[in-house]
XYZ file of C-alpha atoms in Angstrom:
317
model
C -0.170 -0.257 0.501
C 3.490 2.423 0.819
C 3.455 1.560 -2.940
C 0.515 2.352 -4.026
C 0.631 5.421 -2.734
C 4.592 6.444 -3.439
C 3.626 5.794 -6.330
C 0.075 7.787 -6.770
C 2.481 11.257 -5.730
C 4.857 10.471 -8.666
C 2.704 10.756 -10.810
C 1.291 13.621 -9.682
C 4.859 15.012 -8.922
C 5.491 14.698 -12.452
C 2.620 15.832 -13.353
C 2.557 18.543 -12.578
C 4.958 20.297 -15.466
C 2.135 19.134 -17.699
C 1.206 21.002 -21.258
C -2.478 21.190 -19.328
C -3.443 21.890 -15.795
C -5.700 20.178 -14.449
C -8.161 21.877 -10.963
C -11.208 20.427 -10.178
C -14.609 22.129 -12.018
C -15.814 24.963 -9.527
C -18.689 23.868 -10.533
C -18.226 20.756 -9.914
C -20.254 19.031 -6.524
C -17.433 18.202 -3.230
C -19.852 14.784 -3.238
C -22.074 12.633 -5.823
C -25.635 13.860 -5.496
C -28.083 11.959 -4.675
C -29.951 9.997 -7.566
C -33.616 11.107 -9.313
C -34.117 8.129 -9.933
C -34.366 4.264 -8.943
C -31.233 2.578 -9.328
C -31.499 -0.140 -10.647
C -35.030 -0.291 -12.551
C -35.796 -1.321 -15.768
C -38.780 -0.889 -17.666
C -39.647 -4.119 -19.114
C -42.154 -2.489 -22.184
C -37.822 -0.248 -23.066
C -35.475 -2.776 -21.344
C -34.993 -6.241 -23.355
C -32.132 -7.823 -23.068
C -30.650 -10.574 -25.600
C -28.103 -13.006 -27.281
C -25.652 -11.322 -29.625
C -23.494 -14.988 -30.395
C -20.315 -14.368 -31.241
C -18.801 -15.661 -34.883
C -17.309 -18.616 -35.827
C -13.116 -17.330 -34.005
C -14.056 -15.536 -31.982
C -14.728 -16.279 -28.465
C -16.153 -14.699 -24.962
C -17.504 -15.485 -21.886
C -20.612 -13.847 -22.479
C -22.345 -12.386 -25.007
C -25.823 -10.137 -23.892
C -26.259 -7.154 -24.416
C -28.833 -4.842 -22.813
C -30.807 -3.231 -24.994
C -33.492 0.224 -23.777
C -35.861 1.269 -26.313
C -36.610 5.453 -26.096
C -39.842 5.905 -25.231
C -43.005 5.495 -27.654
C -40.683 3.232 -30.317
C -43.216 0.479 -30.864
C -45.551 2.776 -32.533
C -43.028 5.213 -33.836
C -41.465 5.166 -37.364
C -38.015 7.484 -36.840
C -34.812 6.286 -36.163
C -32.797 6.958 -33.462
C -28.709 7.238 -32.614
C -27.025 4.586 -29.730
C -25.026 5.223 -26.339
C -23.228 2.285 -26.070
C -22.456 1.070 -22.627
C -19.338 0.210 -20.977
C -18.946 -1.515 -17.873
C -16.590 -1.600 -15.485
C -13.664 -4.955 -15.192
C -15.394 -6.330 -12.627
C -19.357 -5.737 -13.592
C -22.686 -7.791 -14.914
C -23.352 -7.163 -18.444
C -25.943 -4.748 -18.297
C -23.782 -3.236 -14.913
C -25.355 0.251 -16.155
C -28.420 -0.624 -15.767
C -28.495 -1.701 -11.610
C -26.480 0.521 -10.296
C -27.730 3.889 -11.481
C -31.147 5.245 -13.054
C -30.378 4.973 -16.586
C -33.385 2.227 -17.071
C -35.965 5.222 -15.806
C -33.456 8.866 -17.042
C -33.069 7.255 -20.519
C -35.913 7.797 -21.333
C -36.634 11.242 -21.541
C -33.116 11.719 -24.826
C -34.868 10.679 -28.022
C -32.372 7.350 -27.702
C -30.831 3.288 -27.835
C -29.049 2.584 -25.674
C -26.696 -0.381 -25.643
C -25.132 -2.192 -22.877
C -22.860 -4.647 -23.352
C -21.444 -7.854 -21.124
C -17.785 -6.860 -21.795
C -16.578 -10.299 -19.002
C -17.514 -9.652 -14.946
C -15.610 -11.680 -12.887
C -13.230 -13.472 -12.332
C -12.918 -13.148 -16.863
C -12.125 -9.460 -17.105
C -12.210 -8.150 -20.654
C -10.393 -5.619 -20.983
C -11.750 -4.924 -24.366
C -9.059 -6.499 -26.227
C -8.856 -9.600 -28.777
C -6.339 -11.473 -26.196
C -2.511 -11.327 -26.892
C -2.610 -15.353 -26.265
C -5.742 -16.026 -28.322
C -8.355 -16.634 -25.850
C -11.060 -13.729 -25.888
C -11.852 -11.189 -29.451
C -14.133 -8.821 -26.841
C -12.950 -6.247 -29.556
C -13.661 -7.681 -32.563
C -17.253 -9.166 -30.646
C -17.925 -5.562 -29.944
C -17.452 -3.259 -33.036
C -17.969 -6.664 -35.932
C -20.628 -8.016 -33.962
C -22.398 -6.070 -31.575
C -22.516 -2.771 -33.174
C -23.736 -4.177 -37.223
C -26.244 -6.311 -34.323
C -27.945 -3.134 -33.231
C -28.368 -1.753 -36.804
C -29.274 -4.427 -37.842
C -32.296 -4.575 -35.780
C -33.725 -1.562 -34.833
C -34.450 0.969 -36.225
C -31.404 2.970 -35.436
C -29.515 6.980 -37.833
C -25.549 4.599 -38.867
C -23.449 6.009 -36.775
C -25.398 8.259 -35.091
C -23.434 7.259 -32.158
C -21.280 8.377 -28.486
C -20.150 5.901 -26.069
C -19.952 6.562 -22.228
C -17.756 4.435 -19.848
C -16.746 4.114 -16.694
C -13.098 2.690 -14.818
C -11.557 0.582 -17.416
C -14.537 0.536 -20.194
C -13.297 4.665 -20.936
C -10.221 2.438 -21.959
C -12.431 0.237 -23.950
C -14.670 2.800 -25.000
C -10.883 5.755 -25.807
C -9.433 2.790 -27.599
C -12.483 1.684 -30.158
C -12.877 4.613 -30.639
C -9.176 5.482 -32.072
C -8.752 2.146 -33.651
C -11.959 2.887 -35.371
C -11.833 6.426 -36.453
C -15.575 7.941 -36.305
C -17.182 5.610 -35.276
C -18.739 6.809 -32.215
C -19.281 11.687 -32.055
C -19.390 11.634 -28.721
C -16.978 9.979 -25.419
C -17.881 10.029 -21.596
C -15.266 8.330 -19.564
C -15.786 8.502 -15.930
C -13.154 7.839 -13.566
C -11.228 5.264 -16.728
C -7.759 4.185 -16.399
C -6.661 6.303 -19.286
C -2.337 5.822 -19.509
C -2.141 2.656 -19.059
C 1.762 2.823 -19.396
C 1.659 5.643 -16.463
C 5.039 5.155 -14.607
C 6.653 1.266 -17.021
C 6.617 -1.066 -15.522
C 6.068 0.687 -12.348
C 2.533 0.176 -13.543
C 1.799 -2.409 -15.131
C 2.743 -4.091 -12.222
C 0.320 -2.890 -9.802
C -2.046 -3.190 -12.882
C -1.380 -7.190 -12.692
C -2.139 -7.274 -9.010
C -4.919 -6.007 -9.224
C -6.606 -7.968 -12.737
C -4.358 -11.101 -12.108
C -4.971 -12.062 -16.277
C -3.538 -8.897 -17.406
C -0.460 -10.395 -18.770
C -2.707 -12.863 -20.541
C -4.437 -10.074 -22.451
C -1.630 -7.357 -23.158
C 1.317 -9.119 -22.293
C 4.710 -7.702 -20.618
C 4.661 -3.699 -19.699
C 8.710 -3.869 -21.021
C 8.810 -7.159 -23.249
C 4.964 -5.952 -24.549
C 5.034 -2.621 -25.568
C 3.469 -2.645 -28.528
C 0.715 -4.531 -27.253
C 0.200 -2.485 -24.047
C 0.623 0.680 -26.237
C -1.990 -0.201 -28.280
C -4.828 -0.603 -25.375
C -3.153 3.246 -23.901
C -5.734 5.983 -25.329
C -2.839 8.242 -24.633
C -1.188 7.091 -26.716
C -3.037 7.844 -30.129
C -4.924 10.508 -28.755
C -4.690 12.023 -32.487
C -7.333 9.332 -34.127
C -9.507 11.493 -31.736
C -10.188 14.687 -33.647
C -13.799 14.791 -34.537
C -15.209 13.206 -31.169
C -15.514 14.900 -28.884
C -14.397 13.931 -25.084
C -16.795 14.272 -21.062
C -14.244 13.865 -18.622
C -15.005 13.397 -15.267
C -12.574 11.887 -12.169
C -12.402 13.045 -8.544
C -9.352 13.356 -6.875
C -9.259 11.043 -4.933
C -7.516 10.218 -1.920
C -3.926 9.418 -1.262
C -5.367 7.226 2.258
C -3.937 3.156 2.754
C -6.848 2.885 4.391
C -9.010 2.383 1.402
C -7.290 1.081 -0.839
C -9.271 -1.500 -2.361
C -10.558 -0.980 -6.439
C -13.397 1.059 -5.679
C -12.015 3.635 -3.130
C -10.747 6.532 -2.621
C -7.041 5.313 -3.174
C -7.956 3.823 -6.512
C -9.979 6.838 -7.536
C -6.004 8.734 -6.895
C -4.184 6.419 -9.025
C -6.341 6.841 -11.872
C -6.482 11.351 -11.247
C -2.898 10.604 -11.820
C -3.536 9.044 -15.030
C -5.350 12.507 -16.655
C -2.864 14.674 -16.842
C -0.919 12.911 -19.931
C -3.719 11.830 -20.945
C -4.807 15.716 -20.998
C -1.754 16.996 -21.773
C -2.289 15.452 -25.105
C -6.422 15.748 -26.081
C -4.840 19.862 -25.832
C -1.985 19.012 -27.949
C -4.213 16.843 -31.010
C -6.572 20.077 -30.262
C -9.702 17.335 -29.693
C -12.196 19.849 -28.126
C -13.173 18.145 -24.052
C -15.323 19.160 -21.527
C -14.077 18.186 -18.540
C -16.324 17.816 -14.806
C -12.512 17.205 -12.331
C -13.515 17.963 -8.444
C -12.555 17.469 -5.265
C -11.993 13.900 -4.084
C -14.574 10.849 -4.658
C -14.632 7.148 -4.363
C -14.366 4.652 -7.278
C -17.944 3.671 -6.748
C -21.370 3.752 -8.863
C -22.603 7.102 -6.503
C -19.554 8.663 -7.492
C -20.502 8.106 -11.777
C -23.894 8.832 -11.182
C -23.115 12.337 -10.765
C -21.703 11.969 -13.901
C -23.630 10.305 -16.428
C -26.404 13.289 -15.749
C -23.797 16.381 -16.684
C -22.897 14.737 -19.259
C -25.979 12.494 -21.035
C -27.607 16.089 -22.371
C -24.386 16.935 -23.272
C -23.581 14.334 -25.664
C -27.540 14.209 -26.915
C -26.533 17.077 -28.106
C -24.047 15.557 -30.694
C -25.768 13.463 -32.528
């Protein structure tokens, strides 16, 4: 724990000279706002679970998606944009529905929402085609799920956005960088946005949290090229034309809150944002930020981020 605290402190110190200065937004609350809807509620008339089978040669551990249809979809003839929801590392396929009020809050927006399986514990998928060949999550999400949604629902093809939490933010940004133009807007909440910060120490740290990450991306030093392919900071230039909404708390360097959902974890991820935002600024990517004091790495803090970003994102679609 002491080592992680020292690494977080060192990262903050090194980042002080970055091109962009991060400071908590004055308008952002210092504590999460209470949810305005029922967490976990999803009306049966609008929320439907489907299986999207992976094609031959593509393997995932869970092929379920939850589709949230806009109000009036059944009687409407119009087409809608789609917002894809990227889950955290150890969440079920419908993690957004389970942990937020997106099931009811989404009713006010003319859009289709898709919550996708991404590998629940202990089979975290890392939003990638694994180096050892075990899983092909990126292929399934980008080349199977998205075309399936466009085929089975009245979508406006190409009119897409993404919201991600934690490593889901990594996935949304990586997919957009690997496939320029995939999303018109991306919201990232407390994301792992510089996976190679303090190499190779950060690789070791990640290995302790997710023991299978070396199967997915390999050794951070020996397989640095693979890690770079899954580092949003590395290829930020590919996000040209995509609007970013970036939220994160400063957390707290507190060894007593050192679990994956605690304040220490949020502090570790806050340190990633210095290099990421410097790259965003240097490449002229349009972005809106919500940085705030404190915070923990869990859903009560992500919910207000969603309420901040989603109304703005809809305007980009």
